[in-house]
mmCIF file of C-alpha atoms and ligand atoms in Angstrom:
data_model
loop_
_atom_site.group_PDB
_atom_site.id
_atom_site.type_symbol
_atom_site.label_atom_id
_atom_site.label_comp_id
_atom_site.label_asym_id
_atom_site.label_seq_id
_atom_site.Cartn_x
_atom_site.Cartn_y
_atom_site.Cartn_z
ATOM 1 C CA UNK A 5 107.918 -2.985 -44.327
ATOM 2 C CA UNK A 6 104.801 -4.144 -43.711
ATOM 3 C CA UNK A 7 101.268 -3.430 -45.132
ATOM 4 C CA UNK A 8 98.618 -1.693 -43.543
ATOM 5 C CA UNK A 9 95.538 -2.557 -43.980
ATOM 6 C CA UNK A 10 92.246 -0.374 -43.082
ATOM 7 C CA UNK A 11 89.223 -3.552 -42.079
ATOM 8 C CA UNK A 12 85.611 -1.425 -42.522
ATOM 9 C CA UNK A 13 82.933 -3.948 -41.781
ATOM 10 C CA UNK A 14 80.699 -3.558 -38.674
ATOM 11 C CA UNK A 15 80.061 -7.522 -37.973
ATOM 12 C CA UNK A 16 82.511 -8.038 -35.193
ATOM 13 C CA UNK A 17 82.463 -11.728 -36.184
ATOM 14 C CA UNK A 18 84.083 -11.257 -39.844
ATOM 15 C CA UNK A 19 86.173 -8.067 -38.870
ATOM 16 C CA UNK A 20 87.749 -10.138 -36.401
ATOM 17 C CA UNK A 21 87.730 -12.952 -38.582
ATOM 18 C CA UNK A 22 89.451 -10.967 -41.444
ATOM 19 C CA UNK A 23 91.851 -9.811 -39.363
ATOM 20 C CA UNK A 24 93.086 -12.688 -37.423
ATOM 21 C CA UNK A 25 93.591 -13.726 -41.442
ATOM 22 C CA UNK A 26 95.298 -10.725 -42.511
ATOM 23 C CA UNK A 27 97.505 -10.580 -39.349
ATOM 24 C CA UNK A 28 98.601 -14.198 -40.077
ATOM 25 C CA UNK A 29 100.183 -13.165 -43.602
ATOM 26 C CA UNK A 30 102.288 -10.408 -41.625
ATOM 27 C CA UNK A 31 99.916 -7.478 -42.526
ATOM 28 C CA UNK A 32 99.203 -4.804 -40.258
ATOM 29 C CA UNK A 33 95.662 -4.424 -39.641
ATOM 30 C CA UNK A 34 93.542 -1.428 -37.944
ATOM 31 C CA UNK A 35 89.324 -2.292 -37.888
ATOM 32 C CA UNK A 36 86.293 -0.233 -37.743
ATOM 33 C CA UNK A 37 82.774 -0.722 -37.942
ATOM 34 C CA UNK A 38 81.919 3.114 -38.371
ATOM 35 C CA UNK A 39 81.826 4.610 -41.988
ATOM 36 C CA UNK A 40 82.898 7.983 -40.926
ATOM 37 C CA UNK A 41 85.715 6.395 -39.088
ATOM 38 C CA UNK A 42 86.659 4.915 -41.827
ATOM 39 C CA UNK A 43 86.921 8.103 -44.064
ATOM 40 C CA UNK A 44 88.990 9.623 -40.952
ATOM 41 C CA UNK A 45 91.062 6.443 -40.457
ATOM 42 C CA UNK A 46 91.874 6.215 -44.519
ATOM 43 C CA UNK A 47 93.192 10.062 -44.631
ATOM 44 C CA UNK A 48 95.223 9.832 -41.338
ATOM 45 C CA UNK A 49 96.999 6.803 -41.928
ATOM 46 C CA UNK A 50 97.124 6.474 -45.524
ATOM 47 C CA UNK A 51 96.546 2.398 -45.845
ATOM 48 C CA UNK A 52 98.030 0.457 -48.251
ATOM 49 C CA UNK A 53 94.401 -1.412 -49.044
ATOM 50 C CA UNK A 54 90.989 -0.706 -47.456
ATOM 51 C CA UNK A 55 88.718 -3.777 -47.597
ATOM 52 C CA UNK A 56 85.485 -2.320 -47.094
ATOM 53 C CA UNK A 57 81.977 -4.104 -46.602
ATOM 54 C CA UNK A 58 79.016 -2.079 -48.949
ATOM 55 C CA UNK A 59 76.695 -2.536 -45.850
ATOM 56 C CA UNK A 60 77.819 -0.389 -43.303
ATOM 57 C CA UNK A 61 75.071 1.479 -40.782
ATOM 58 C CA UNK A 62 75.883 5.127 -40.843
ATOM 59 C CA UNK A 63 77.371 6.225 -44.040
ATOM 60 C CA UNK A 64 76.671 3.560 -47.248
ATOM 61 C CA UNK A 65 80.139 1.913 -48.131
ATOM 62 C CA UNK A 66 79.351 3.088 -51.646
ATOM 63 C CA UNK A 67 80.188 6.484 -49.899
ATOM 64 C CA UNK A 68 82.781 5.283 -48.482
ATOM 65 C CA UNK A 69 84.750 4.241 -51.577
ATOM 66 C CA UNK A 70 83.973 7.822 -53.076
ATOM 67 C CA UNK A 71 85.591 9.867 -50.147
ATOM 68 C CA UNK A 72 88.315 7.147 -49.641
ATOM 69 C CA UNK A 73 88.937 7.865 -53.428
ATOM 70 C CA UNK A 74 88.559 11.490 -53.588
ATOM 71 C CA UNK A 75 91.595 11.807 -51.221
ATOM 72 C CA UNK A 76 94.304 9.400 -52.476
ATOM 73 C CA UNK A 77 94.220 6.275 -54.903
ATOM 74 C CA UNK A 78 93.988 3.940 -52.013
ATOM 75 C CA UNK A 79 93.547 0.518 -53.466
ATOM 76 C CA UNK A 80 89.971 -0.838 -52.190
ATOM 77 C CA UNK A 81 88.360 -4.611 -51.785
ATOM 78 C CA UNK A 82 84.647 -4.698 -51.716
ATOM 79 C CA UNK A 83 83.258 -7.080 -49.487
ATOM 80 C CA UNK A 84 79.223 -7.522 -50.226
ATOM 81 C CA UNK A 85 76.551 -9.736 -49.357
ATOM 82 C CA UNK A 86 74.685 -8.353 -52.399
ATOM 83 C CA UNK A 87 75.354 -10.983 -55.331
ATOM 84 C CA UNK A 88 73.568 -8.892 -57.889
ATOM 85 C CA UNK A 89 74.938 -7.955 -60.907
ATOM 86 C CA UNK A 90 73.624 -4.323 -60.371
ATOM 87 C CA UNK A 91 75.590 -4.274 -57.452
ATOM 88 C CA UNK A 92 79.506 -5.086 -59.011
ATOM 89 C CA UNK A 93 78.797 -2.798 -61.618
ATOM 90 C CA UNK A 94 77.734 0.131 -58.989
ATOM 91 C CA UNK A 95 81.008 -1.136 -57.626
ATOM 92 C CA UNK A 96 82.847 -0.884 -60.739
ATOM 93 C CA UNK A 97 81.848 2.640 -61.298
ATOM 94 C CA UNK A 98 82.985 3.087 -57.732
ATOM 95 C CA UNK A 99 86.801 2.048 -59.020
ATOM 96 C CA UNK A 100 86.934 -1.139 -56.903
ATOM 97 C CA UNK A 101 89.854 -2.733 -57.064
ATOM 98 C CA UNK A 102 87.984 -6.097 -56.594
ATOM 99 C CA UNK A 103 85.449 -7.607 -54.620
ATOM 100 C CA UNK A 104 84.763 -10.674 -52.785
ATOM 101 C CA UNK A 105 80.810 -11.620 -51.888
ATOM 102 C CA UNK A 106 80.200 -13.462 -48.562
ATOM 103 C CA UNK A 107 80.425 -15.765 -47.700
ATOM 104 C CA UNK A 108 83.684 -16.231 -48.768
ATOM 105 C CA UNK A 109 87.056 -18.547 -47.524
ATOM 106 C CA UNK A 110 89.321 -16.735 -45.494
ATOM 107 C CA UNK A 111 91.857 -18.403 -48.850
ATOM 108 C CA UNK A 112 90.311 -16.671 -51.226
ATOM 109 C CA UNK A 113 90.304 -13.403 -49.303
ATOM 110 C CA UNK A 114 93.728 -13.256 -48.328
ATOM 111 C CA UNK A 115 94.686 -14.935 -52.254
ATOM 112 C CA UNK A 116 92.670 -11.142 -53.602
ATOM 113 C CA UNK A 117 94.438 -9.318 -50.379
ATOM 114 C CA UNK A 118 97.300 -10.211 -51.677
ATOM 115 C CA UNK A 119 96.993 -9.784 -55.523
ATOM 116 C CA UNK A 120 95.323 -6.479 -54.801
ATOM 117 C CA UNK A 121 98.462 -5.157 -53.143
ATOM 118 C CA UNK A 122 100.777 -7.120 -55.446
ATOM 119 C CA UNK A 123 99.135 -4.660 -58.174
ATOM 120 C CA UNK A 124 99.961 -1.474 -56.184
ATOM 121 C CA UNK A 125 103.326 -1.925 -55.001
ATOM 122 C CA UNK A 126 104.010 -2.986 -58.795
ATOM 123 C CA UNK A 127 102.151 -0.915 -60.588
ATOM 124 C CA UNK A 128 102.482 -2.936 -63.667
ATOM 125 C CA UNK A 129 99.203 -3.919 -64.690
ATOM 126 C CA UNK A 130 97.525 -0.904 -64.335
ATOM 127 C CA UNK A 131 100.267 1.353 -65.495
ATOM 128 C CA UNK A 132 101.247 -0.213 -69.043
ATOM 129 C CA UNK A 133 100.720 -3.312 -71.108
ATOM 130 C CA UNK A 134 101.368 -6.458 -69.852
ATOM 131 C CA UNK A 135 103.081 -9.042 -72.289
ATOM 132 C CA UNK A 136 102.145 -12.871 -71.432
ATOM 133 C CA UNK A 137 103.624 -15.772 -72.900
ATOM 134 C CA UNK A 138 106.484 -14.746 -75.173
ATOM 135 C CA UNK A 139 104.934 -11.379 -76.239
ATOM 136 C CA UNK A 140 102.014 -13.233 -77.799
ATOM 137 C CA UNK A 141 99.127 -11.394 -75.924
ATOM 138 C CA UNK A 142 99.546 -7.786 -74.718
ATOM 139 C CA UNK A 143 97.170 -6.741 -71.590
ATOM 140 C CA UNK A 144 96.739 -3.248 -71.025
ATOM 141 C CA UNK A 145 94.160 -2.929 -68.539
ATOM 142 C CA UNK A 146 93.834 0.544 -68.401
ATOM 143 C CA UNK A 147 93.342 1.524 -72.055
ATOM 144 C CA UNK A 148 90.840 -1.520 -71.997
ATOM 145 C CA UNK A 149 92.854 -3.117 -74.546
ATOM 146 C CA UNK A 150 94.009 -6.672 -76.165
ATOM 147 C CA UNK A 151 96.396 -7.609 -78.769
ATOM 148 C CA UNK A 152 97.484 -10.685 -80.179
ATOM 149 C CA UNK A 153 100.402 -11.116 -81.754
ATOM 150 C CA UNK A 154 99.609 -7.421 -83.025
ATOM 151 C CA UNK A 155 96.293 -7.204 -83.361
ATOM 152 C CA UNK A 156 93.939 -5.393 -81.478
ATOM 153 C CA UNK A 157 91.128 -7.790 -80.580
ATOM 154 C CA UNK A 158 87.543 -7.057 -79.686
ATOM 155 C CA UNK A 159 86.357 -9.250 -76.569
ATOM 156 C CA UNK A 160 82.970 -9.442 -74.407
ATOM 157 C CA UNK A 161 82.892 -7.787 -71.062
ATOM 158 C CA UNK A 162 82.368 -11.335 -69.604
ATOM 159 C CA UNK A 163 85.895 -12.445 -71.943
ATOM 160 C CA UNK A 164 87.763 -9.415 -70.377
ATOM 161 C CA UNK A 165 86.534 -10.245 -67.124
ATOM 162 C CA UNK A 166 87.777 -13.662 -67.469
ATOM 163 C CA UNK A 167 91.031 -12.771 -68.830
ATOM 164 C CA UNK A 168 91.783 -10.145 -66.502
ATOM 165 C CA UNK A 169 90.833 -12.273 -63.687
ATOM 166 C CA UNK A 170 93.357 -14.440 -64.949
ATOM 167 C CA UNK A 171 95.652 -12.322 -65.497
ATOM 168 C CA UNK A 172 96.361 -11.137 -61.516
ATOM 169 C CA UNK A 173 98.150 -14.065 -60.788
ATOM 170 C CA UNK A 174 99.778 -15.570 -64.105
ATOM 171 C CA UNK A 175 100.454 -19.265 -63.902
ATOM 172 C CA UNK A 176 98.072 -19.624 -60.989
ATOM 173 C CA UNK A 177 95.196 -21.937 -61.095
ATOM 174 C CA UNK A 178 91.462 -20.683 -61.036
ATOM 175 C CA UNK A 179 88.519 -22.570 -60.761
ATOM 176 C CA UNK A 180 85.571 -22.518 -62.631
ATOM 177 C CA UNK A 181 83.903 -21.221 -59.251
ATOM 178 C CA UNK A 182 86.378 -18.535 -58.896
ATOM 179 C CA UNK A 183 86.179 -17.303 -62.309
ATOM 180 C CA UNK A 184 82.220 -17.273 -62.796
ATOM 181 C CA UNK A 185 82.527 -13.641 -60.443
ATOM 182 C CA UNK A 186 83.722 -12.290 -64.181
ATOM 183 C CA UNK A 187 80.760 -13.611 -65.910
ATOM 184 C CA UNK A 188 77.885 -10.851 -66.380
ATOM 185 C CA UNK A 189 74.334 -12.704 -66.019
ATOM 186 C CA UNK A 190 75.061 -16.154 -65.207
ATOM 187 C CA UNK A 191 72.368 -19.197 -64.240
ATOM 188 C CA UNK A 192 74.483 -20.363 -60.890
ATOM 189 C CA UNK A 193 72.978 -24.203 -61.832
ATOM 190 C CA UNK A 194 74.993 -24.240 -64.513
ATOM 191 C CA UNK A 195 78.133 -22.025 -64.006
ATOM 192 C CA UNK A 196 81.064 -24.593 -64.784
ATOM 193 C CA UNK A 197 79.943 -24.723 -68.395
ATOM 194 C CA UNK A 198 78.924 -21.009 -68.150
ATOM 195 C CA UNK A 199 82.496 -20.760 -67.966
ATOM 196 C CA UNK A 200 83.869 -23.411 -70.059
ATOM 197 C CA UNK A 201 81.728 -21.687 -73.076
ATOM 198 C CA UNK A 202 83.152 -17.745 -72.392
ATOM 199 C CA UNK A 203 86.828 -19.923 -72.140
ATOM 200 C CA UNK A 204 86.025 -20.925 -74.953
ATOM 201 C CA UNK A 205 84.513 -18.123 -77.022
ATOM 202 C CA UNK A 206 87.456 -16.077 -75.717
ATOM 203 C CA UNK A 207 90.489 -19.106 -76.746
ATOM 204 C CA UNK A 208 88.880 -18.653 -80.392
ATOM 205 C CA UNK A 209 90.108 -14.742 -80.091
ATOM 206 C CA UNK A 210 93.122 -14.949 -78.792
ATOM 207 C CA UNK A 211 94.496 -18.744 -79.550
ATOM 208 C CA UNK A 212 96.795 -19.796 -82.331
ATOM 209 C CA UNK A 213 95.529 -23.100 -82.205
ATOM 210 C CA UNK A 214 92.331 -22.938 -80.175
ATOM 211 C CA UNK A 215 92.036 -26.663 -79.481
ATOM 212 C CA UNK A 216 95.633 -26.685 -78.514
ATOM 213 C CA UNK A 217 95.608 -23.614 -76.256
ATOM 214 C CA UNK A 218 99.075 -21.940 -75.241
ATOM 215 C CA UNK A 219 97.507 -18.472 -73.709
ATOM 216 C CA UNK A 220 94.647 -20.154 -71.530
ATOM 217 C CA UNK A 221 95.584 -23.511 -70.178
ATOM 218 C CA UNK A 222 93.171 -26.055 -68.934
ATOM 219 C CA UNK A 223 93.941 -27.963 -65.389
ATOM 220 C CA UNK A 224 92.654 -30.453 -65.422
ATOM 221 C CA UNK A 225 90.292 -31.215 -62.080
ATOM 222 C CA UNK A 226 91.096 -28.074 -60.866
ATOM 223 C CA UNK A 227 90.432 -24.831 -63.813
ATOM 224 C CA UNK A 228 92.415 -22.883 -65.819
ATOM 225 C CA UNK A 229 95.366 -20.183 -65.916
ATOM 226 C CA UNK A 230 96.969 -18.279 -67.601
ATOM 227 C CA UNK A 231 100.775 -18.713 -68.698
ATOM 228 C CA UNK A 232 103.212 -16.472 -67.445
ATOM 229 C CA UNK A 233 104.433 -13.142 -67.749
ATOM 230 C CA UNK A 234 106.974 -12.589 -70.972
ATOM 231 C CA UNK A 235 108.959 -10.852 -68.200
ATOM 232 C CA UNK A 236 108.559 -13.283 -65.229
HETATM 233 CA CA1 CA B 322 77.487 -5.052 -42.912
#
């Protein structure tokens, strides 16, 4: 069966745009541009994902995301035009299940789309741990917790960030650009090493061998992942 997917953005240009994208990758797509629609539209036809744009004209999206929530644990995808780091934590509180600031490729959108309801029909990273490369490192995202080989370890919001971000899509590339969206407080001039240094910091935690990294691989050109699921 198909997903459904609730589009709440009132620029006809990217909710047409989104959904032409959405539609392509066999997802069934209903559009507002109305708030309030969009709280009526989420009860009545229970989506699978609501990808929701903060700036909406009659009720705030913020808003939104609270009476979407309050209902059912509808999986949600924050588009914004606000880059401010006030802003992704207001949406963190909100229980976003991830966010994507415009402008943004219609790739990357349907790459979160995708992970975002990869997550709820599985269930698995939320629910439990999550064991990557032979056991080695245990994720459980919802206790907020690492191990390594056994050990709890204590990381940064900006290392959990980047792990977790990693962690959607094992084995799948991100680049630097992709991955600076985890880092709190960053200089945009200098990102790629912003990045490089947190990959770093957080390799030291988690790595055997740090220069010879198992857990976090380097791509070279391209960014880095994260090796696969114990399970996969
Ligand atoms: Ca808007």
């Amino acid at each position: 069966m198909s997903s459904l997917v609730l589009i709440v953005e009132d620029e006809q240009k990217i909710r047409e745009f989104v959904r032409r994208y959405l539609e392509r990758e066999g997802l069934t797509v209903l559009t507002t541009g109305s708030g309030a629609e969009a709280i009526t539209m989420a009860r009545e036809t229970r989506p699978d994902l609501v990808v929701l744009d903060l700036g909406l004209p009659d009720v705030p999206g913020e808003e939104v995301a609270r009476e979407i929530r309050a209902s059912a644990q509808i999986p949600i995808l924050i588009l914004t035009a606000r880059a401010e780091e006030r802003d992704r934590i207001a949406g963190l509180e909100l229980g976003a299940d991830d966010y994507v600031t415009k402008p943004f490729s219609p790739r990357e959108l349907v790459l979160r789309v995708k992970a975002v309801l990869r997550r709820g029909a599985a269930g698995s990273v939320i629910d439990g741990p999550t064991r990557f490369g032979d056991g080695a490192l245990t994720i459980d995202e919802a206790r907020h917790e690492v191990t390594v080989r056994g050990e709890a370890v204590e990381l940064t919001p900006t290392e959990w960030g980047l792990l977790t971000t990693l962690a959607r899509t094992p084995g799948r590339v991100y680049s630097r650009f992709e991955l600076i969206n985890s880092v709190r407080g960053y200089e945009f001039e200098g990102y790629e090493r912003t990045v490089d240094s947190h990959v770093k910091n957080l390799r030291r935690k988690i790595e055997r061998d740090p220069r010879a990294p198992e857990l976090v691989q380097t791509v070279l050109g391209a960014g880095y992942r994260l090796t696969l699921r114990s399970d996969a």
